[in-house]
mmCIF file of C-alpha atoms in Angstrom:
data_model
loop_
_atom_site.group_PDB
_atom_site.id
_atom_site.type_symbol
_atom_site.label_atom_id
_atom_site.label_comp_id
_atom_site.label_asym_id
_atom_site.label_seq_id
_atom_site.Cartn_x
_atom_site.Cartn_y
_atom_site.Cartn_z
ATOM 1 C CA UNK A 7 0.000 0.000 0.000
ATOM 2 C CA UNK A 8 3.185 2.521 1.005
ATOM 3 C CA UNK A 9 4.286 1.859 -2.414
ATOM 4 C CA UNK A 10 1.556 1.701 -4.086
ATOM 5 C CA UNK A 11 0.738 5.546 -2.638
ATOM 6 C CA UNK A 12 4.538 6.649 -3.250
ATOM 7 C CA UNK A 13 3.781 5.723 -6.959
ATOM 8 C CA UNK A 14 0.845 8.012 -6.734
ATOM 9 C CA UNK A 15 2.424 10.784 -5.832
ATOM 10 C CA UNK A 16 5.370 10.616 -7.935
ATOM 11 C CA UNK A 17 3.138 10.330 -10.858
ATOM 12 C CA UNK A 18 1.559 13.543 -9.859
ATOM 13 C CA UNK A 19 4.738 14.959 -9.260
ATOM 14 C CA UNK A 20 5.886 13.898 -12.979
ATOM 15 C CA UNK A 21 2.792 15.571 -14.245
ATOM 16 C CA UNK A 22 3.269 18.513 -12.597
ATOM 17 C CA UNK A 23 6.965 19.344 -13.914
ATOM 18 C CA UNK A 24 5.332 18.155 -17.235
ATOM 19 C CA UNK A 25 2.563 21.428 -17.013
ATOM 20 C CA UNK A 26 5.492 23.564 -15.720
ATOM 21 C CA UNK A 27 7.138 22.816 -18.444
ATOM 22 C CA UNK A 28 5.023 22.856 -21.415
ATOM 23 C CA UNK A 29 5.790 25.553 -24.063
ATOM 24 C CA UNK A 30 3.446 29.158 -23.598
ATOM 25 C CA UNK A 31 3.929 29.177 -27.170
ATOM 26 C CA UNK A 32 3.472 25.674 -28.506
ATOM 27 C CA UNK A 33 5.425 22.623 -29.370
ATOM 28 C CA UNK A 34 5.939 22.661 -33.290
ATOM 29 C CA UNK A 35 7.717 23.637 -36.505
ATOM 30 C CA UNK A 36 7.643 27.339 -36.989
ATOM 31 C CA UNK A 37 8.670 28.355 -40.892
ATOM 32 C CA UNK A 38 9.332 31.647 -42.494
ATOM 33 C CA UNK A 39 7.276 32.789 -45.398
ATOM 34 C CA UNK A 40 7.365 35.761 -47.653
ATOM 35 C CA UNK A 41 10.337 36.292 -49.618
ATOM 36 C CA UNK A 42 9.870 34.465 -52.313
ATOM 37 C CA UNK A 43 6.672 34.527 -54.693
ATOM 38 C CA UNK A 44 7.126 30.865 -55.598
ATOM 39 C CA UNK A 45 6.653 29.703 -52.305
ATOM 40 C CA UNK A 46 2.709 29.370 -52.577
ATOM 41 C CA UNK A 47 -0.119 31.292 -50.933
ATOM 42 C CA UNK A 48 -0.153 31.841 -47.564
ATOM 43 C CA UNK A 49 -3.271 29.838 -46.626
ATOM 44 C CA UNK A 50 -1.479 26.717 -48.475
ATOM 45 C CA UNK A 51 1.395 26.990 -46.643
ATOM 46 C CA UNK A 52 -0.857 26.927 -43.591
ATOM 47 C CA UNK A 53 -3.247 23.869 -44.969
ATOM 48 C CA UNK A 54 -0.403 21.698 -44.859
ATOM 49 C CA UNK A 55 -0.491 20.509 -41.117
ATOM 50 C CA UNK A 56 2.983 20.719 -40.988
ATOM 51 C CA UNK A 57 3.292 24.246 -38.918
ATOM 52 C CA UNK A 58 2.243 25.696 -35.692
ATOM 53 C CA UNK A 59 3.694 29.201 -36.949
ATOM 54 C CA UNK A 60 3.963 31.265 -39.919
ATOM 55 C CA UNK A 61 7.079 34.280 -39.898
ATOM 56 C CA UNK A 62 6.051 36.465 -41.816
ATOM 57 C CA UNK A 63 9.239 38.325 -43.201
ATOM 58 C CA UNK A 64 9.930 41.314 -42.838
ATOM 59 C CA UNK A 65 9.206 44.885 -41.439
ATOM 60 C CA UNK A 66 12.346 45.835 -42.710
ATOM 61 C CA UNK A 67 12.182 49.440 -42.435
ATOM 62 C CA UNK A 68 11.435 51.140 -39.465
ATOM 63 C CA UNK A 69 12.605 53.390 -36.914
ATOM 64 C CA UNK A 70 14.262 57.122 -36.530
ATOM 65 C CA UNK A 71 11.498 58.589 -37.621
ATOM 66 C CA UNK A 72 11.397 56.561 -40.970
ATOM 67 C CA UNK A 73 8.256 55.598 -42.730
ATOM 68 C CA UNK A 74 7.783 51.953 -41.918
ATOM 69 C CA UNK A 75 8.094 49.268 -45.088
ATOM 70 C CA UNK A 76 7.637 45.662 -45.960
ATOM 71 C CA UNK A 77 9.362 43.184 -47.650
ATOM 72 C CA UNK A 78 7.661 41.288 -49.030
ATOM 73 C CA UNK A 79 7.731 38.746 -52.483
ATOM 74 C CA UNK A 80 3.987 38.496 -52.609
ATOM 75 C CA UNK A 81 3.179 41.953 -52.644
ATOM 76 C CA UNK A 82 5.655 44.717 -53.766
ATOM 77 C CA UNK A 83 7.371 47.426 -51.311
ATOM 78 C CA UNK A 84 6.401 50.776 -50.489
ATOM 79 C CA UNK A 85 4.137 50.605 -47.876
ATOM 80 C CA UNK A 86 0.910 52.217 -48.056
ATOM 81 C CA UNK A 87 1.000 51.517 -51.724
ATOM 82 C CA UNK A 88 2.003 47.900 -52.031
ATOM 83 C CA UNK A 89 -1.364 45.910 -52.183
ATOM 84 C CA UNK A 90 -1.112 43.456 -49.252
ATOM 85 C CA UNK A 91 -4.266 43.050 -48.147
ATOM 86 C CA UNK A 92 -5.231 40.315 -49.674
ATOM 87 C CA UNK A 93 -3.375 38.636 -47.382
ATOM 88 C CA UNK A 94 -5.889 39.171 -44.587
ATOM 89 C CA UNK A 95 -8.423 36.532 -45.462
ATOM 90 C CA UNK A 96 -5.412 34.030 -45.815
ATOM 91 C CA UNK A 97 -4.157 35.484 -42.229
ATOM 92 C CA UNK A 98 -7.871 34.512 -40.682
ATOM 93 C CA UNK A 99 -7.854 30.468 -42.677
ATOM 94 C CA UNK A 100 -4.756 30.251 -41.355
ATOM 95 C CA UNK A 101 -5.715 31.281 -37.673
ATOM 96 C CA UNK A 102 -8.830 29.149 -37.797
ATOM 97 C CA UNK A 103 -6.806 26.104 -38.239
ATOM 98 C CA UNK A 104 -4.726 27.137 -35.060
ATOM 99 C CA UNK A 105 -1.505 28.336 -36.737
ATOM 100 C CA UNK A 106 -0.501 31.341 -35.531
ATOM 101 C CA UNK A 107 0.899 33.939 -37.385
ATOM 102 C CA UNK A 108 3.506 36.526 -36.445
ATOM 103 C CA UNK A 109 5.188 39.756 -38.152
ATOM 104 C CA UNK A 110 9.582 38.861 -38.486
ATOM 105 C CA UNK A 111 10.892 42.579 -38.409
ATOM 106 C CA UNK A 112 14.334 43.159 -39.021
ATOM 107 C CA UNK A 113 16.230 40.612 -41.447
ATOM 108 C CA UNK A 114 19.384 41.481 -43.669
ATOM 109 C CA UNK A 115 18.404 44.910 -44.142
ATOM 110 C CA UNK A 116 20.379 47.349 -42.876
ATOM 111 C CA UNK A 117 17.337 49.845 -42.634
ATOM 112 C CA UNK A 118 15.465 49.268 -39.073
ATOM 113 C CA UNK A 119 16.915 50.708 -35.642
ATOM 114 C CA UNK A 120 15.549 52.209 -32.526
ATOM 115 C CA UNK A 121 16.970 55.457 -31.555
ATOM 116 C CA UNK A 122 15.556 56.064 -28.040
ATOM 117 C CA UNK A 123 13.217 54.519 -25.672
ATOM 118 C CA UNK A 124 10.645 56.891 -27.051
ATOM 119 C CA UNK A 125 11.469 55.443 -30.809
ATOM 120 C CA UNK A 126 11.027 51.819 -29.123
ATOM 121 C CA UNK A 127 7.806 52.963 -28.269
ATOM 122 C CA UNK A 128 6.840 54.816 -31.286
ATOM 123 C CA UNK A 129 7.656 51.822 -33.294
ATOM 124 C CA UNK A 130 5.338 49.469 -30.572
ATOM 125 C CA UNK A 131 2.441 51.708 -31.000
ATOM 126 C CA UNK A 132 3.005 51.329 -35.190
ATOM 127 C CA UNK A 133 3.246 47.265 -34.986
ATOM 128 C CA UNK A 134 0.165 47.449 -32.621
ATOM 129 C CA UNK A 135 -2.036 49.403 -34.268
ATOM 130 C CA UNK A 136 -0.594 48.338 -37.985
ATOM 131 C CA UNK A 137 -0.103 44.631 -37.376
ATOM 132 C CA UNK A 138 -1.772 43.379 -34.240
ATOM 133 C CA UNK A 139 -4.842 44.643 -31.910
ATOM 134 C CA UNK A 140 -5.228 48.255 -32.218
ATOM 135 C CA UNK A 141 -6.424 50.292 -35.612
ATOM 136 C CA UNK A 142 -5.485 52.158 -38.207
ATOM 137 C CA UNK A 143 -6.460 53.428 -41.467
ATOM 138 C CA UNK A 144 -3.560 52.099 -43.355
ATOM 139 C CA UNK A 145 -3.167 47.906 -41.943
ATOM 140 C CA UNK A 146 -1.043 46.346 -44.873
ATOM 141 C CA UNK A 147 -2.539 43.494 -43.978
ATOM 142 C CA UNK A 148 -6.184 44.962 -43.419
ATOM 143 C CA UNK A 149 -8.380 43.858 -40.935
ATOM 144 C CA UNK A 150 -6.746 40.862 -40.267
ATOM 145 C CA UNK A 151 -5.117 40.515 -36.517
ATOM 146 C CA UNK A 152 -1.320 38.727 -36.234
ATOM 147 C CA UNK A 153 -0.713 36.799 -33.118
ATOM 148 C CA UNK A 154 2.691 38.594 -32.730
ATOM 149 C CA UNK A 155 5.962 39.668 -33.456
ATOM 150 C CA UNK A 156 9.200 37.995 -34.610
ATOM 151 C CA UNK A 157 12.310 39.816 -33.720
ATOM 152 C CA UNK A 158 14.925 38.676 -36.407
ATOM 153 C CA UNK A 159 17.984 41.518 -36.071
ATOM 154 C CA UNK A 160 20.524 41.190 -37.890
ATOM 155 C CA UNK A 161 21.989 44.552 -38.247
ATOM 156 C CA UNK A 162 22.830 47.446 -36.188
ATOM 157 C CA UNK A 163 23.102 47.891 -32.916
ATOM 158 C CA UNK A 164 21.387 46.433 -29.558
ATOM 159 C CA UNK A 165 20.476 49.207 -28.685
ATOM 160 C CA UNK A 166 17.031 49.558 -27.041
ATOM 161 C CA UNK A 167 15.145 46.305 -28.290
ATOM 162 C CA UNK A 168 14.598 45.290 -24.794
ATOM 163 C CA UNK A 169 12.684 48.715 -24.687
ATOM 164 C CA UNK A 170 10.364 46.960 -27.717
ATOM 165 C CA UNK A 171 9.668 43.662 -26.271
ATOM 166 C CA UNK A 172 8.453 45.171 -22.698
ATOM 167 C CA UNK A 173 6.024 47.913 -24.856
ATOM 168 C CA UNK A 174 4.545 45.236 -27.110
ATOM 169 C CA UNK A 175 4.427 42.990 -23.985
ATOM 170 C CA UNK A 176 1.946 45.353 -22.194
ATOM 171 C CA UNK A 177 -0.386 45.180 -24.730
ATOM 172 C CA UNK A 178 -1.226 41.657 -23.521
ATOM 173 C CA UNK A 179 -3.093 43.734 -20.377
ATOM 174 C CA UNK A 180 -5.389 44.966 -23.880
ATOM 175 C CA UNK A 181 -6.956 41.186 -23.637
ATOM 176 C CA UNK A 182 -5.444 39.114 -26.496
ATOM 177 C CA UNK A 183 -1.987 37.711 -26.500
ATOM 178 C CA UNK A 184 0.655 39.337 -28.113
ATOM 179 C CA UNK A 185 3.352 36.568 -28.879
ATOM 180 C CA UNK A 186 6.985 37.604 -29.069
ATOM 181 C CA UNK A 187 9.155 35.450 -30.565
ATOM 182 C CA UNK A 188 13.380 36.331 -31.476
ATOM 183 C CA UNK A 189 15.708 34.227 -34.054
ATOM 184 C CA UNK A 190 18.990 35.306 -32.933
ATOM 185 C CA UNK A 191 22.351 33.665 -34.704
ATOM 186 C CA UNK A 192 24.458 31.152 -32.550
ATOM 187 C CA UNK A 193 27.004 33.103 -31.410
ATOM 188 C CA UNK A 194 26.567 33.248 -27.489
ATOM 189 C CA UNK A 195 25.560 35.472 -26.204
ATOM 190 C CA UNK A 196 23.800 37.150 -29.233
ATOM 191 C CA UNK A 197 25.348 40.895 -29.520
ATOM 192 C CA UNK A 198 21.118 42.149 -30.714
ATOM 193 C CA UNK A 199 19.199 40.476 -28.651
ATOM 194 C CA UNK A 200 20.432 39.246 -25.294
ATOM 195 C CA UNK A 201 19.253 42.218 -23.339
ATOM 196 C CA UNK A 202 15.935 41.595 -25.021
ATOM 197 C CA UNK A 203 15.808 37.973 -24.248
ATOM 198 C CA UNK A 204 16.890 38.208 -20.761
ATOM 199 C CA UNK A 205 14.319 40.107 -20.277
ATOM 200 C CA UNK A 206 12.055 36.722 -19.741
ATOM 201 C CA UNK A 207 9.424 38.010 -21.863
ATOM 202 C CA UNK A 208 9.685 36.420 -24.842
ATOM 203 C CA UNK A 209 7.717 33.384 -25.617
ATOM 204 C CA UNK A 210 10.390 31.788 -27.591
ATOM 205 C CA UNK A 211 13.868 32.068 -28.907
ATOM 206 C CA UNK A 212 14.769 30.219 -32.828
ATOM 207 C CA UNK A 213 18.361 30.512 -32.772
ATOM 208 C CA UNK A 214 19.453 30.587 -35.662
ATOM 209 C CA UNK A 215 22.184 27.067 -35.760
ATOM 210 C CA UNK A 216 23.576 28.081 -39.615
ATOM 211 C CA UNK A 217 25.640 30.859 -41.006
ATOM 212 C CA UNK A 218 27.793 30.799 -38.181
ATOM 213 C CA UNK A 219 30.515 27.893 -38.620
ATOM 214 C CA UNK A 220 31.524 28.354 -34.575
ATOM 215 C CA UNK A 221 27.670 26.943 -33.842
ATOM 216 C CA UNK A 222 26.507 24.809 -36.045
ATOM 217 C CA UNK A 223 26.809 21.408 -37.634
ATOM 218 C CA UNK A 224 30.087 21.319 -39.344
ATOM 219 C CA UNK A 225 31.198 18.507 -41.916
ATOM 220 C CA UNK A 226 29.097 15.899 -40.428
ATOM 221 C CA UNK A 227 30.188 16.800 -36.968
ATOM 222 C CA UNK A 228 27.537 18.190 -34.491
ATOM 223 C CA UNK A 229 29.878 18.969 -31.433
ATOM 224 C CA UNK A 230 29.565 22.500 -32.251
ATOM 225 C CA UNK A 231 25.555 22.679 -32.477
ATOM 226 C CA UNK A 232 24.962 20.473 -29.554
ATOM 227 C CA UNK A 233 27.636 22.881 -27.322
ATOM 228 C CA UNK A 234 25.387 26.244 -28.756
ATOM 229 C CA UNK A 235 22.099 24.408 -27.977
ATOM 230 C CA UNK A 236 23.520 23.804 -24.495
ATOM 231 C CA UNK A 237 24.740 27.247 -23.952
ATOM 232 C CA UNK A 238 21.225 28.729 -25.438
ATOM 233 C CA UNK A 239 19.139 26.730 -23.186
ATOM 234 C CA UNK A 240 21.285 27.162 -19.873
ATOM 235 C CA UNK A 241 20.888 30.974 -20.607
ATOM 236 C CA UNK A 242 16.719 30.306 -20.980
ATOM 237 C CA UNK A 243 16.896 28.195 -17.985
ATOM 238 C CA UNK A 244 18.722 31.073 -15.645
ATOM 239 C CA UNK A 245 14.889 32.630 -15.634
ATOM 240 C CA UNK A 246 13.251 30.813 -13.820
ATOM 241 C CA UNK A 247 10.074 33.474 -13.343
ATOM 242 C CA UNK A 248 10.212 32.656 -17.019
ATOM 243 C CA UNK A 249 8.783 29.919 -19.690
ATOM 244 C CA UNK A 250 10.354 30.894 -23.030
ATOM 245 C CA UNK A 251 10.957 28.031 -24.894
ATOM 246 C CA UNK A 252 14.025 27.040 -27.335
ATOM 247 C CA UNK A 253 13.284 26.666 -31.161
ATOM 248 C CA UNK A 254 16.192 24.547 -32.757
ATOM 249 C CA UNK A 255 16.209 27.080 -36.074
ATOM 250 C CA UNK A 256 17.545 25.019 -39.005
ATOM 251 C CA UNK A 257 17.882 25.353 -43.140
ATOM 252 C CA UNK A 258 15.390 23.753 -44.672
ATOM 253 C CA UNK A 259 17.737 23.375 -47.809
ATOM 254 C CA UNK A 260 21.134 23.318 -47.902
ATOM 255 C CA UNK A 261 21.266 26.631 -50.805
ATOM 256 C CA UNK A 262 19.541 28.474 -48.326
ATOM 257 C CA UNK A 263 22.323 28.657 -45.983
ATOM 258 C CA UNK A 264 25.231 30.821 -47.730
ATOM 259 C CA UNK A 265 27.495 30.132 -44.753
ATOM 260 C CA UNK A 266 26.848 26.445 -43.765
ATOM 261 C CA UNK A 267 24.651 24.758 -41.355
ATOM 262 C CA UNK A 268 22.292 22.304 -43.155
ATOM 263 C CA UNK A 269 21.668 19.613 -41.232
ATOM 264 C CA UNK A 270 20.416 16.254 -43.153
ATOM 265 C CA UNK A 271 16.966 15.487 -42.180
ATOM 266 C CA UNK A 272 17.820 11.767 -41.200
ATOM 267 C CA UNK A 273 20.769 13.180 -38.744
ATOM 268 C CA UNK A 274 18.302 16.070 -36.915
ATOM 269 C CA UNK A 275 15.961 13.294 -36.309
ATOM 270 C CA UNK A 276 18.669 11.323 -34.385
ATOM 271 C CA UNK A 277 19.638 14.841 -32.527
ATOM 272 C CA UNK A 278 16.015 15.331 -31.380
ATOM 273 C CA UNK A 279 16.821 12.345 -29.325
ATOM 274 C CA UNK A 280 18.825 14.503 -27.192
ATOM 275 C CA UNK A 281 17.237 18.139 -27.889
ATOM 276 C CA UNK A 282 13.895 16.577 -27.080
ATOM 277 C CA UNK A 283 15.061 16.269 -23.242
ATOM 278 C CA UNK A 284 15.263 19.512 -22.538
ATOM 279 C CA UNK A 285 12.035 20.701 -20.576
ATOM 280 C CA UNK A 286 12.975 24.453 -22.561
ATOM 281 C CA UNK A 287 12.467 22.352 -26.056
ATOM 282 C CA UNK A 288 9.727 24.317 -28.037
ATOM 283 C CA UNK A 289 10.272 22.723 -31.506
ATOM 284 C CA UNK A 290 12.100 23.444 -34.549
ATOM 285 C CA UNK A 291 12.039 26.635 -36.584
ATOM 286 C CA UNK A 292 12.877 26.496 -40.789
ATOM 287 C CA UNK A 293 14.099 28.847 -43.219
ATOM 288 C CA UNK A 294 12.182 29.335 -45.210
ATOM 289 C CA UNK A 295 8.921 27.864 -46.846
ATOM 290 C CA UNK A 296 10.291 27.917 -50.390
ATOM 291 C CA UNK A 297 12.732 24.973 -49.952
ATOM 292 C CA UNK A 298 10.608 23.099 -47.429
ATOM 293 C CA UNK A 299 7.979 23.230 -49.950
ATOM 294 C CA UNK A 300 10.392 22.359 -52.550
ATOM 295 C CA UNK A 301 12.476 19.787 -50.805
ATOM 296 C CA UNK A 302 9.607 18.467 -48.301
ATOM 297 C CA UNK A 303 12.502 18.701 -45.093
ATOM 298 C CA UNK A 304 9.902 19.724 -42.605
ATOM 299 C CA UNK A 305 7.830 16.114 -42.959
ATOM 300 C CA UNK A 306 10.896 14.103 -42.692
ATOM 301 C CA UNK A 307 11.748 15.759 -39.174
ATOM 302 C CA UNK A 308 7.901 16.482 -37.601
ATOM 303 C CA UNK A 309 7.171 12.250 -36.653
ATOM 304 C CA UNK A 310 10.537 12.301 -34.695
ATOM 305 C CA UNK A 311 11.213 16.226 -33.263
ATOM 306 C CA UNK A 312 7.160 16.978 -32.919
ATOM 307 C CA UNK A 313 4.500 14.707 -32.733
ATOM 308 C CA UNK A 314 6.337 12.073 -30.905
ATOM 309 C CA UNK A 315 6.936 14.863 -28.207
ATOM 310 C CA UNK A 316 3.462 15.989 -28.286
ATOM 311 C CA UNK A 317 2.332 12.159 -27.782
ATOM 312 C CA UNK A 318 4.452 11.706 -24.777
ATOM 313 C CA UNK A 319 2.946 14.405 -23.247
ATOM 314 C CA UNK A 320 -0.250 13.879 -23.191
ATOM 315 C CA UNK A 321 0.222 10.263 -22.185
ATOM 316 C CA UNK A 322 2.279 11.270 -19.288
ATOM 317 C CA UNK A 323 -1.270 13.554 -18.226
ATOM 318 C CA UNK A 324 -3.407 10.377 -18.299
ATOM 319 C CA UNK A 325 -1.098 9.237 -15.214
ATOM 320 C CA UNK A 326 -3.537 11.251 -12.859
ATOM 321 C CA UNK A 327 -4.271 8.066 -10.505
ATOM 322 C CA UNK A 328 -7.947 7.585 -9.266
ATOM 323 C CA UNK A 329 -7.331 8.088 -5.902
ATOM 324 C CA UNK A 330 -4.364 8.781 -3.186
#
């Protein structure tokens, strides 16, 4: 009977680290879409099943006072010219089936950066009323409303991107969720971004393993990755008032990496093994739609780094026992 109660309770202890630990954001495959007109519609790309998240890239103009600008292959540049609201229907199918679907600012651009903690805010009060919750006579995306924001800097300086997260963060107290999301590279800690993710705000992190031969997979070696993913999850880990989870971002092709990175499907699915363990694991995050469309990467790797995941979960919750 002693054991049988000890059993009990160690079961409910299990599932209780098991809700603790369970991503805010949700366990998936998050892919970037946008840049290229040949990846399909939007909707499509969202009809597969294979995503929990859709980047939309990029806002990559904004800031000091600039007039704010998209990116986009789909619909032109030049914001409020470039016809983009078609996109909002798409934006709503896509929501309906419960993927979520975020605005990536920033990118290779070298034409986005906050001057002050007024510009921070300036810019929040643009995204929100442009992008998210709040209104505006000129929504690129019309009436649609994203889920959140993707912070993918590449280029400038760190200054005062903490500043943005905490100003798009209070418009959660508004009464929708605002997820934030950042893709910083490897390199630890990540010169943009690591006052912004320390802030424990965020609701995920897709570091970005490629491009950066010091922290990724390297010649068939993955010493280099699995030391980064260690470092990047330690760091997440350090917050523990916290639950941002840790997106393992990948390649989807290897010609979509110009510095290196791709990982062969067959080998990330072996990885997951050990990336899977970590109670910070969110899911994996692809550049870009194009080449997963193209190549089908993303439904080689979902069986073994997702739904198997997802599975164990939930059976782990049917372990409530009857009675103590």
């Amino acid at each position: 009977m002693v054991s049988h109660s000890l059993t009990q309770v160690f079961l409910l202890s299990a599932l209780l680290v098991l809700s603790l630990c369970k991503p805010s954001y949700g366990l998936g495959i998050v892919i970037y879409w946008g840049q290229n007109r040949h990846e399909g519609y939007l909707a499509e790309t969202c009809a597969t099943g294979l995503y929990t998240a859709v980047n939309v890239a990029f806002l990559h103009v904004f800031g000091g006072g600039q007039t704010p600008d998209l990116n986009l292959g789909h619909c032109g540049r030049g914001l409020p010219q470039a016809n983009c609201t078609f996109l909002s229907p798409e934006i709503r199918a896509c929501q309906a089936r419960g993927v979520s679907v975020l605005i990536s600012i920033g990118g290779p651009s070298r034409s986005y950066w906050l001057d002050t903690a007024d510009d921070a805010r300036t810019v929040s009060e643009y995204i929100w009323n442009n992008f998210l919750g709040g209104t505006s006579t000129s929504r690129p995306f019309g009436p649609a409303v994203l889920d959140g924001v993707n912070f993918d800097i590449q280029t400038g300086t760190d200054w005062y991107w903490d500043d943005l997260v905490r100003f798009l963060h209070a418009y959660n107290s508004r009464g929708r969720k605002v997820f934030l999301g950042a893709a910083p590279q490897c390199p630890f800690p990540d010169f943009y971004l690591d006052k912004a993710i320390r802030t424990g705000l965020l609701d995920y992190v897709g570091t970005q393993f490629y491009n950066n031969p010091k922290c990724q997979f390297i010649n068939g070696n993955s010493d280099f990755l699995m030391q980064s993913w260690s470092n990047w999850t330690s760091l997440l880990a350090s917050n523990r008032t916290s639950n941002t989870q840790l997106f393992l971002g990948l390649p989807a092709a290897p010609d979509t990496a110009y510095n290196g990175g791709y990982v062969p499907p067959q080998r990330v699915n072996e990885l997951c093994t050990t990336f899977t363990q970590s109670p910070r694991y969110g899911g994996i995050m692809l550049w870009s739609r194009f080449t997963d469309r193209r190549d089908g990467y993303s439904g080689v790797i979902r069986n073994r780094c997702v739904d198997r995941v997802n599975s164990a979960t939930l059976s782990a919750e049917k372990l409530i026992p009857y009675e103590i």
